[in-house]
């Protein structure tokens, strides 16, 4: 059993704070200015510097980042956006929020990520964007599709909600030329408690993204203080990142190498333990180049294995049930046999930086016992002819 004096170790995912966040938040609260202020802008500069890019636009959530990035790319009604069904529903909701249509595609069962060939096959005359999801933190390489995408004016909007700190080759995700979106939600590699960011490709895109996050108002907060009016130039959302959240993010960014190392070590510990386990396939995250977000295995009889582990208080989860079979997305359903198969096999094991190698060992032992139990049940059922 998992050590009950550290209840966190049982959880599937958990926010990880370093300790200095509370003081940073207190400082903001004492300042009396909580909205979008210089603290938010400092966080934006920190993210851009970390990625080695010119700019980053902080927003209130990863979902808002995806929505705004699609709007920046000019996506609207009548447009089609290629997206893997195997993602969090937020990716798809961002497309629907623009009035566009998701075109669901398959992922590789080994990585749960889309591949260039699949993207190329899914292109129609209406395709205006493709949203690779960097599942588990793994960068998606669409180089082989780049030329065709460029010729047809199809924008790559990366859902890098899992992938802060990961790299494609030697380049950090966010610096590879895509319109990249990060989530800084509670359980992500870097957390603002709630938050997100868009990495714009040009200063023009940065301007549009900033306007979209502040209700379409063109003037900055500081400019508005000096004048008696403001201009609402177009559609806009209310999706700024508060200084309270940004202050948490800045502390997290400073300490990020610590969590990155912990997450890599944890994933490697799982890999070593699961290596020779019968009936278990570990979804590969390319750990040398990634900061892993989760640890996902594919197992037979997933629902029964999940039930056994859950009954023991172990934080197992499923990330994610496929989207093409969700009621909300029924208008865009198409058969996706690989996704449907994989969707019935995947299970996320407890994975967060407060865990250690001992916790991993206990989780894997429990998984081994659960698989054996389910195999015995199946054998007994076979014998009695059930
Ligand atoms: C978390 C997540 C999002 C949404 O981010 P929020 O900050 O929760 O809005 C989008 N896509 C994926 C794959 C995610 O995991």
Short mmCIF file of C-alpha atoms and ligand atoms in Angstrom, two decimals:
data_model
loop_
_atom_site.label_atom_id
_atom_site.label_comp_id
_atom_site.label_asym_id
_atom_site.label_seq_id
_atom_site.Cartn_x
_atom_site.Cartn_y
_atom_site.Cartn_z
CA UNK A 1 0.00 0.00 0.00
CA UNK A 2 1.02 3.57 -0.61
CA UNK A 3 2.44 5.36 2.44
CA UNK A 4 -0.60 6.93 4.10
CA UNK A 5 1.45 9.62 5.83
CA UNK A 6 1.92 11.09 2.36
CA UNK A 7 -1.61 10.95 0.94
CA UNK A 8 -0.45 12.91 -2.13
CA UNK A 9 1.45 9.91 -3.38
CA UNK A 10 -1.82 8.14 -4.19
CA UNK A 11 -3.14 10.90 -6.38
CA UNK A 12 -3.14 10.73 -10.14
CA UNK A 13 -1.83 14.26 -10.51
CA UNK A 14 -1.27 17.05 -8.05
CA UNK A 15 -0.18 20.67 -8.17
CA UNK A 16 3.41 21.08 -7.06
CA UNK A 17 4.37 24.24 -5.26
CA UNK A 18 7.95 25.03 -4.27
CA UNK A 19 7.05 27.07 -1.17
CA UNK A 20 7.94 30.60 -2.26
CA UNK A 21 4.65 31.11 -4.11
CA UNK A 22 2.73 32.20 -0.99
CA UNK A 23 5.10 35.11 -0.31
CA UNK A 24 4.92 36.21 -3.95
CA UNK A 25 1.11 36.18 -3.80
CA UNK A 26 1.12 38.07 -0.49
CA UNK A 27 3.26 40.76 -2.07
CA UNK A 28 0.74 41.22 -4.89
CA UNK A 29 -2.16 41.34 -2.46
CA UNK A 30 -0.39 43.95 -0.35
CA UNK A 31 0.24 46.07 -3.46
CA UNK A 32 -3.51 46.55 -3.95
CA UNK A 33 -3.26 45.83 -7.68
CA UNK A 34 -4.47 42.40 -8.66
CA UNK A 35 -5.43 42.58 -12.33
CA UNK A 36 -3.19 42.64 -15.36
CA UNK A 37 -0.23 44.70 -14.14
CA UNK A 38 3.52 44.84 -14.48
CA UNK A 39 3.66 41.55 -12.57
CA UNK A 40 1.83 39.85 -15.46
CA UNK A 41 4.12 41.53 -17.99
CA UNK A 42 7.17 40.40 -16.05
CA UNK A 43 5.85 36.82 -16.22
CA UNK A 44 5.36 37.19 -19.99
CA UNK A 45 8.97 38.38 -20.38
CA UNK A 46 10.14 35.47 -18.23
CA UNK A 47 8.34 32.90 -20.41
CA UNK A 48 9.70 34.49 -23.59
CA UNK A 49 13.24 34.53 -22.19
CA UNK A 50 12.98 30.89 -21.10
CA UNK A 51 11.85 29.87 -24.59
CA UNK A 52 14.34 32.17 -26.32
CA UNK A 53 11.60 33.94 -28.29
CA UNK A 54 10.63 37.62 -28.68
CA UNK A 55 7.28 37.55 -26.93
CA UNK A 56 4.66 35.53 -25.07
CA UNK A 57 1.07 36.55 -24.37
CA UNK A 58 -0.23 35.43 -20.97
CA UNK A 59 -3.91 34.55 -20.70
CA UNK A 60 -6.33 33.19 -18.13
CA UNK A 61 -6.22 29.51 -19.18
CA UNK A 62 -4.87 27.06 -21.72
CA UNK A 63 -8.32 26.85 -23.29
CA UNK A 64 -8.36 30.64 -23.75
CA UNK A 65 -4.89 30.41 -25.29
CA UNK A 66 -6.13 27.85 -27.85
CA UNK A 67 -9.27 29.85 -28.62
CA UNK A 68 -7.34 33.09 -29.07
CA UNK A 69 -4.58 31.43 -31.13
CA UNK A 70 -7.19 30.04 -33.54
CA UNK A 71 -8.77 33.50 -33.84
CA UNK A 72 -5.30 34.98 -34.45
CA UNK A 73 -4.91 32.43 -37.25
CA UNK A 74 -8.16 33.73 -38.72
CA UNK A 75 -10.21 30.60 -38.05
CA UNK A 76 -13.98 31.07 -38.25
CA UNK A 77 -17.24 29.59 -39.53
CA UNK A 78 -16.84 27.31 -42.55
CA UNK A 79 -13.24 26.47 -41.70
CA UNK A 80 -12.02 23.00 -40.82
CA UNK A 81 -9.37 22.32 -38.19
CA UNK A 82 -7.56 18.97 -38.11
CA UNK A 83 -7.34 17.70 -34.52
CA UNK A 84 -6.69 14.31 -32.92
CA UNK A 85 -9.75 12.88 -31.19
CA UNK A 86 -7.33 11.70 -28.49
CA UNK A 87 -7.04 14.95 -26.52
CA UNK A 88 -8.66 16.85 -23.68
CA UNK A 89 -12.06 18.20 -24.74
CA UNK A 90 -10.71 21.76 -24.34
CA UNK A 91 -8.81 21.49 -27.64
CA UNK A 92 -12.03 20.70 -29.48
CA UNK A 93 -14.13 23.27 -27.61
CA UNK A 94 -11.68 25.98 -28.73
CA UNK A 95 -12.36 25.03 -32.37
CA UNK A 96 -16.12 24.97 -31.84
CA UNK A 97 -15.93 28.33 -30.03
CA UNK A 98 -14.58 29.86 -33.25
CA UNK A 99 -17.57 28.50 -35.19
CA UNK A 100 -15.22 26.16 -37.08
CA UNK A 101 -15.48 22.39 -37.56
CA UNK A 102 -13.10 19.88 -35.97
CA UNK A 103 -11.89 17.21 -38.38
CA UNK A 104 -10.97 14.35 -36.05
CA UNK A 105 -7.95 12.20 -36.93
CA UNK A 106 -6.16 9.17 -35.55
CA UNK A 107 -3.00 9.14 -33.42
CA UNK A 108 -0.14 6.69 -33.25
CA UNK A 109 -0.96 4.04 -30.60
CA UNK A 110 2.70 4.17 -29.49
CA UNK A 111 2.84 7.90 -28.72
CA UNK A 112 -0.82 9.07 -28.76
CA UNK A 113 0.36 11.89 -31.07
CA UNK A 114 -0.64 12.70 -34.66
CA UNK A 115 1.76 12.01 -37.49
CA UNK A 116 2.45 13.97 -40.69
CA UNK A 117 0.93 11.33 -43.00
CA UNK A 118 -2.35 11.35 -41.09
CA UNK A 119 -2.50 15.14 -41.20
CA UNK A 120 -1.84 15.22 -44.96
CA UNK A 121 -4.56 12.64 -45.63
CA UNK A 122 -7.13 14.65 -43.67
CA UNK A 123 -6.67 17.92 -45.58
CA UNK A 124 -9.77 19.12 -47.47
CA UNK A 125 -10.35 22.38 -49.36
CA UNK A 126 -11.82 23.82 -46.12
CA UNK A 127 -8.78 23.03 -43.93
CA UNK A 128 -7.32 26.19 -42.40
CA UNK A 129 -5.44 24.91 -39.37
CA UNK A 130 -4.05 21.80 -37.76
CA UNK A 131 -3.77 21.34 -34.00
CA UNK A 132 -1.18 18.77 -33.00
CA UNK A 133 -1.54 17.85 -29.32
CA UNK A 134 1.83 17.30 -27.66
CA UNK A 135 0.52 14.35 -25.69
CA UNK A 136 2.28 13.62 -22.42
CA UNK A 137 4.84 16.32 -23.20
CA UNK A 138 6.10 14.75 -26.42
CA UNK A 139 6.86 17.22 -29.23
CA UNK A 140 5.09 16.53 -32.54
CA UNK A 141 7.26 16.69 -35.64
CA UNK A 142 5.24 17.80 -38.68
CA UNK A 143 8.29 18.59 -40.82
CA UNK A 144 7.20 16.08 -43.46
CA UNK A 145 3.90 17.94 -43.89
CA UNK A 146 5.37 21.44 -43.63
CA UNK A 147 5.63 22.17 -47.35
CA UNK A 148 2.04 21.19 -48.15
CA UNK A 149 0.72 23.03 -45.09
CA UNK A 150 2.66 26.15 -46.13
CA UNK A 151 1.45 26.02 -49.75
CA UNK A 152 -2.16 25.79 -48.63
CA UNK A 153 -1.90 28.46 -45.96
CA UNK A 154 -2.72 26.00 -43.17
CA UNK A 155 -1.58 27.26 -39.75
CA UNK A 156 -0.12 24.91 -37.14
CA UNK A 157 -1.62 25.78 -33.74
CA UNK A 158 0.15 23.58 -31.20
CA UNK A 159 -1.70 22.41 -28.11
CA UNK A 160 1.38 22.25 -25.90
CA UNK A 161 -0.64 22.17 -22.66
CA UNK A 162 1.39 19.10 -21.57
CA UNK A 163 4.70 20.15 -23.02
CA UNK A 164 6.17 23.16 -21.26
CA UNK A 165 9.94 22.58 -21.14
CA UNK A 166 9.99 19.85 -23.81
CA UNK A 167 12.02 20.04 -27.03
CA UNK A 168 11.69 19.13 -30.68
CA UNK A 169 15.23 18.03 -31.50
CA UNK A 170 17.29 20.76 -29.84
CA UNK A 171 14.63 23.48 -29.99
CA UNK A 172 12.30 24.15 -27.10
CA UNK A 173 8.60 23.68 -27.82
CA UNK A 174 7.34 27.22 -28.37
CA UNK A 175 10.41 28.25 -30.37
CA UNK A 176 9.91 26.01 -33.40
CA UNK A 177 7.83 28.38 -35.55
CA UNK A 178 4.34 27.11 -34.68
CA UNK A 179 1.68 29.18 -32.98
CA UNK A 180 2.13 27.44 -29.64
CA UNK A 181 -0.28 27.38 -26.69
CA UNK A 182 0.60 26.42 -23.13
CA UNK A 183 -1.64 25.72 -20.15
CA UNK A 184 -0.54 26.73 -16.67
CA UNK A 185 -3.49 25.02 -14.97
CA UNK A 186 -3.25 23.32 -11.55
CA UNK A 187 -1.60 20.05 -12.62
CA UNK A 188 0.49 21.18 -15.58
CA UNK A 189 4.32 21.09 -15.65
CA UNK A 190 4.32 24.76 -14.68
CA UNK A 191 1.32 26.15 -12.83
CA UNK A 192 -0.12 29.62 -12.26
CA UNK A 193 -2.99 27.79 -10.44
CA UNK A 194 -4.96 28.79 -13.55
CA UNK A 195 -3.39 30.35 -16.62
CA UNK A 196 -1.97 29.90 -20.07
CA UNK A 197 0.13 31.54 -22.76
CA UNK A 198 0.33 31.95 -26.51
CA UNK A 199 3.65 32.24 -28.31
CA UNK A 200 2.95 34.52 -31.28
CA UNK A 201 5.02 34.23 -34.47
CA UNK A 202 5.10 37.95 -35.25
CA UNK A 203 4.62 41.22 -33.37
CA UNK A 204 1.44 41.71 -35.38
CA UNK A 205 0.06 38.39 -34.05
CA UNK A 206 1.09 39.42 -30.54
CA UNK A 207 -0.92 42.64 -30.89
CA UNK A 208 -4.02 40.80 -32.11
CA UNK A 209 -3.73 38.23 -29.30
CA UNK A 210 -3.44 41.00 -26.67
CA UNK A 211 -6.49 42.77 -28.06
CA UNK A 212 -8.49 39.53 -28.12
CA UNK A 213 -7.70 38.81 -24.45
CA UNK A 214 -8.89 42.30 -23.35
CA UNK A 215 -12.39 42.53 -24.85
CA UNK A 216 -11.12 43.90 -28.17
CA UNK A 217 -9.87 47.09 -26.54
CA UNK A 218 -6.81 48.49 -28.29
CA UNK A 219 -5.32 50.63 -25.51
CA UNK A 220 -3.12 49.11 -22.86
CA UNK A 221 -4.14 49.33 -19.20
CA UNK A 222 -1.64 52.17 -18.66
CA UNK A 223 -2.89 54.11 -21.69
CA UNK A 224 -6.48 53.81 -20.52
CA UNK A 225 -5.55 55.44 -17.24
CA UNK A 226 -4.40 58.56 -19.08
CA UNK A 227 -7.40 59.15 -21.36
CA UNK A 228 -11.18 59.55 -21.09
CA UNK A 229 -12.12 56.92 -23.67
CA UNK A 230 -10.97 53.72 -25.32
CA UNK A 231 -11.53 52.00 -28.65
CA UNK A 232 -13.19 48.61 -28.98
CA UNK A 233 -11.72 47.57 -32.29
CA UNK A 234 -13.34 44.16 -32.68
CA UNK A 235 -14.47 40.98 -30.99
CA UNK A 236 -12.73 40.18 -27.75
CA UNK A 237 -12.74 37.87 -24.79
CA UNK A 238 -12.07 38.62 -21.14
CA UNK A 239 -9.04 36.42 -20.68
CA UNK A 240 -6.29 38.37 -18.97
CA UNK A 241 -3.97 36.71 -16.44
CA UNK A 242 -4.19 38.30 -12.99
CA UNK A 243 -1.09 39.44 -11.16
CA UNK A 244 -1.83 36.94 -8.40
CA UNK A 245 -1.63 34.08 -10.87
CA UNK A 246 1.35 35.57 -12.70
CA UNK A 247 3.26 35.89 -9.41
CA UNK A 248 2.82 32.14 -8.81
CA UNK A 249 3.96 31.50 -12.39
CA UNK A 250 7.11 33.56 -12.02
CA UNK A 251 8.19 31.58 -8.94
CA UNK A 252 7.42 28.33 -10.76
CA UNK A 253 9.44 29.45 -13.77
CA UNK A 254 12.45 30.26 -11.61
CA UNK A 255 12.31 26.82 -10.00
CA UNK A 256 11.27 24.94 -13.13
CA UNK A 257 14.52 22.95 -13.62
CA UNK A 258 13.81 21.19 -10.30
CA UNK A 259 10.41 19.92 -11.41
CA UNK A 260 11.66 19.10 -14.89
CA UNK A 261 14.34 16.83 -13.41
CA UNK A 262 11.87 15.21 -11.00
CA UNK A 263 9.38 14.47 -13.78
CA UNK A 264 12.05 12.95 -16.01
CA UNK A 265 13.39 10.81 -13.17
CA UNK A 266 9.91 9.65 -12.24
CA UNK A 267 9.07 8.64 -15.80
CA UNK A 268 12.38 6.76 -16.09
CA UNK A 269 11.63 4.95 -12.83
CA UNK A 270 8.29 3.82 -14.27
CA UNK A 271 9.97 2.77 -17.52
CA UNK A 272 12.51 0.64 -15.65
CA UNK A 273 9.82 -1.03 -13.52
CA UNK A 274 7.32 -1.60 -16.34
CA UNK A 275 9.90 -2.77 -18.84
CA UNK A 276 9.32 -6.48 -18.44
CA UNK A 277 5.75 -6.50 -17.18
CA UNK A 278 3.35 -8.82 -18.94
CA UNK A 279 0.36 -7.21 -20.76
CA UNK A 280 1.58 -3.64 -20.25
CA UNK A 281 2.64 -1.25 -23.02
CA UNK A 282 4.09 2.08 -21.87
CA UNK A 283 3.14 5.01 -24.13
CA UNK A 284 6.45 6.53 -25.18
CA UNK A 285 7.05 10.18 -24.35
CA UNK A 286 10.63 10.59 -25.71
CA UNK A 287 11.88 11.30 -22.21
CA UNK A 288 15.33 12.54 -23.26
CA UNK A 289 13.75 15.50 -25.00
CA UNK A 290 10.55 15.88 -22.96
CA UNK A 291 9.42 17.01 -19.56
CA UNK A 292 6.80 14.27 -19.07
CA UNK A 293 3.33 15.38 -18.02
CA UNK A 294 1.98 11.94 -17.21
CA UNK A 295 2.70 8.22 -17.38
CA UNK A 296 0.25 6.30 -19.55
CA UNK A 297 0.06 2.56 -20.08
CA UNK A 298 -2.10 0.47 -22.38
CA UNK A 299 -3.55 -2.62 -20.71
CA UNK A 300 -6.13 -5.28 -21.65
CA UNK A 301 -9.46 -5.16 -19.76
CA UNK A 302 -8.68 -1.56 -18.81
CA UNK A 303 -12.01 -0.84 -17.15
CA UNK A 304 -11.65 -3.85 -14.82
CA UNK A 305 -8.01 -3.12 -14.01
CA UNK A 306 -8.94 0.51 -13.33
CA UNK A 307 -11.74 -0.61 -10.99
CA UNK A 308 -9.44 -2.87 -8.95
CA UNK A 309 -6.80 -0.13 -8.54
CA UNK A 310 -9.34 2.57 -7.81
CA UNK A 311 -10.87 0.39 -5.08
CA UNK A 312 -7.42 0.35 -3.44
CA UNK A 313 -7.39 4.14 -3.37
CA UNK A 314 -4.86 4.45 -6.13
CA UNK A 315 -5.15 7.54 -8.32
CA UNK A 316 -5.51 6.00 -11.75
CA UNK A 317 -7.18 7.96 -14.53
CA UNK A 318 -8.01 7.99 -18.23
CA UNK A 319 -6.59 10.81 -20.34
CA UNK A 320 -8.74 11.03 -22.35
CA UNK A 321 -12.01 9.48 -23.47
CA UNK A 322 -12.07 10.07 -27.27
CA UNK A 323 -13.80 13.25 -28.41
CA UNK A 324 -15.33 12.03 -31.66
CA UNK A 325 -17.77 9.90 -29.62
CA UNK A 326 -18.77 12.75 -27.26
CA UNK A 327 -22.39 13.91 -27.63
CA UNK A 328 -21.33 17.55 -28.06
CA UNK A 329 -19.15 16.69 -31.04
CA UNK A 330 -21.57 14.28 -32.74
CA UNK A 331 -21.92 16.49 -35.85
CA UNK A 332 -18.25 15.84 -36.61
CA UNK A 333 -18.14 12.13 -35.78
CA UNK A 334 -16.26 9.84 -38.12
CA UNK A 335 -15.10 6.29 -37.46
CA UNK A 336 -11.62 6.19 -35.91
CA UNK A 337 -10.87 2.51 -35.15
CA UNK A 338 -7.35 3.07 -33.77
CA UNK A 339 -8.50 5.79 -31.39
CA UNK A 340 -11.46 3.69 -30.28
CA UNK A 341 -9.18 0.72 -29.55
CA UNK A 342 -6.56 2.80 -27.74
CA UNK A 343 -9.27 4.77 -25.91
CA UNK A 344 -10.34 1.50 -24.27
CA UNK A 345 -6.80 0.56 -23.23
CA UNK A 346 -5.13 3.66 -21.86
CA UNK A 347 -4.74 4.32 -18.16
CA UNK A 348 -2.72 7.08 -16.50
CA UNK A 349 -0.73 6.03 -13.44
CA UNK A 350 -0.15 8.36 -10.47
CA UNK A 351 2.44 10.87 -11.66
CA UNK A 352 3.47 14.09 -9.96
CA UNK A 353 6.69 15.57 -8.58
CA UNK A 354 5.95 14.78 -4.93
CA UNK A 355 6.30 11.05 -5.71
CA UNK A 356 9.55 9.13 -5.45
CA UNK A 357 10.95 5.86 -6.79
CA UNK A 358 9.48 3.97 -3.81
CA UNK A 359 5.99 5.20 -4.70
CA UNK A 360 6.54 4.12 -8.30
CA UNK A 361 7.53 0.66 -7.14
CA UNK A 362 4.35 0.35 -5.08
CA UNK A 363 2.13 1.55 -7.93
CA UNK A 364 3.71 -0.91 -10.34
CA UNK A 365 3.39 -3.77 -7.84
CA UNK A 366 -0.30 -2.93 -7.39
CA UNK A 367 -0.73 -2.82 -11.17
CA UNK A 368 0.90 -6.24 -11.52
CA UNK A 369 -1.43 -7.73 -8.88
CA UNK A 370 -4.49 -6.08 -10.47
CA UNK A 371 -3.61 -7.52 -13.89
CA UNK A 372 -3.17 -10.97 -12.34
CA UNK A 373 -6.53 -10.71 -10.57
CA UNK A 374 -8.30 -9.71 -13.79
CA UNK A 375 -6.59 -12.56 -15.69
CA UNK A 376 -7.70 -15.07 -13.03
CA UNK A 377 -11.27 -13.75 -13.16
CA UNK A 378 -11.29 -14.10 -16.94
CA UNK A 379 -9.90 -17.63 -16.66
CA UNK A 380 -12.50 -18.64 -14.05
CA UNK A 381 -15.30 -17.12 -16.14
CA UNK A 382 -14.04 -19.08 -19.16
CA UNK A 383 -14.10 -22.35 -17.18
CA UNK A 384 -17.66 -21.90 -15.93
CA UNK A 385 -18.69 -20.94 -19.44
CA UNK A 386 -19.85 -17.45 -18.38
C1 LIG B 1 -5.07 21.24 -19.69
C2 LIG B 1 -5.28 21.09 -21.14
C3 LIG B 1 -5.90 22.07 -21.93
C4 LIG B 1 -6.61 23.26 -21.36
O1 LIG B 1 -5.89 24.03 -20.49
P1 LIG B 1 -6.64 24.78 -19.28
O2 LIG B 1 -5.57 25.62 -18.69
O3 LIG B 1 -7.16 23.71 -18.37
O4 LIG B 1 -7.74 25.58 -19.88
C5 LIG B 1 -5.94 21.88 -23.30
N1 LIG B 1 -5.44 20.79 -23.87
C6 LIG B 1 -4.85 19.81 -23.15
C7 LIG B 1 -4.29 18.64 -23.88
C8 LIG B 1 -4.77 19.91 -21.76
O5 LIG B 1 -4.22 18.93 -21.05
#
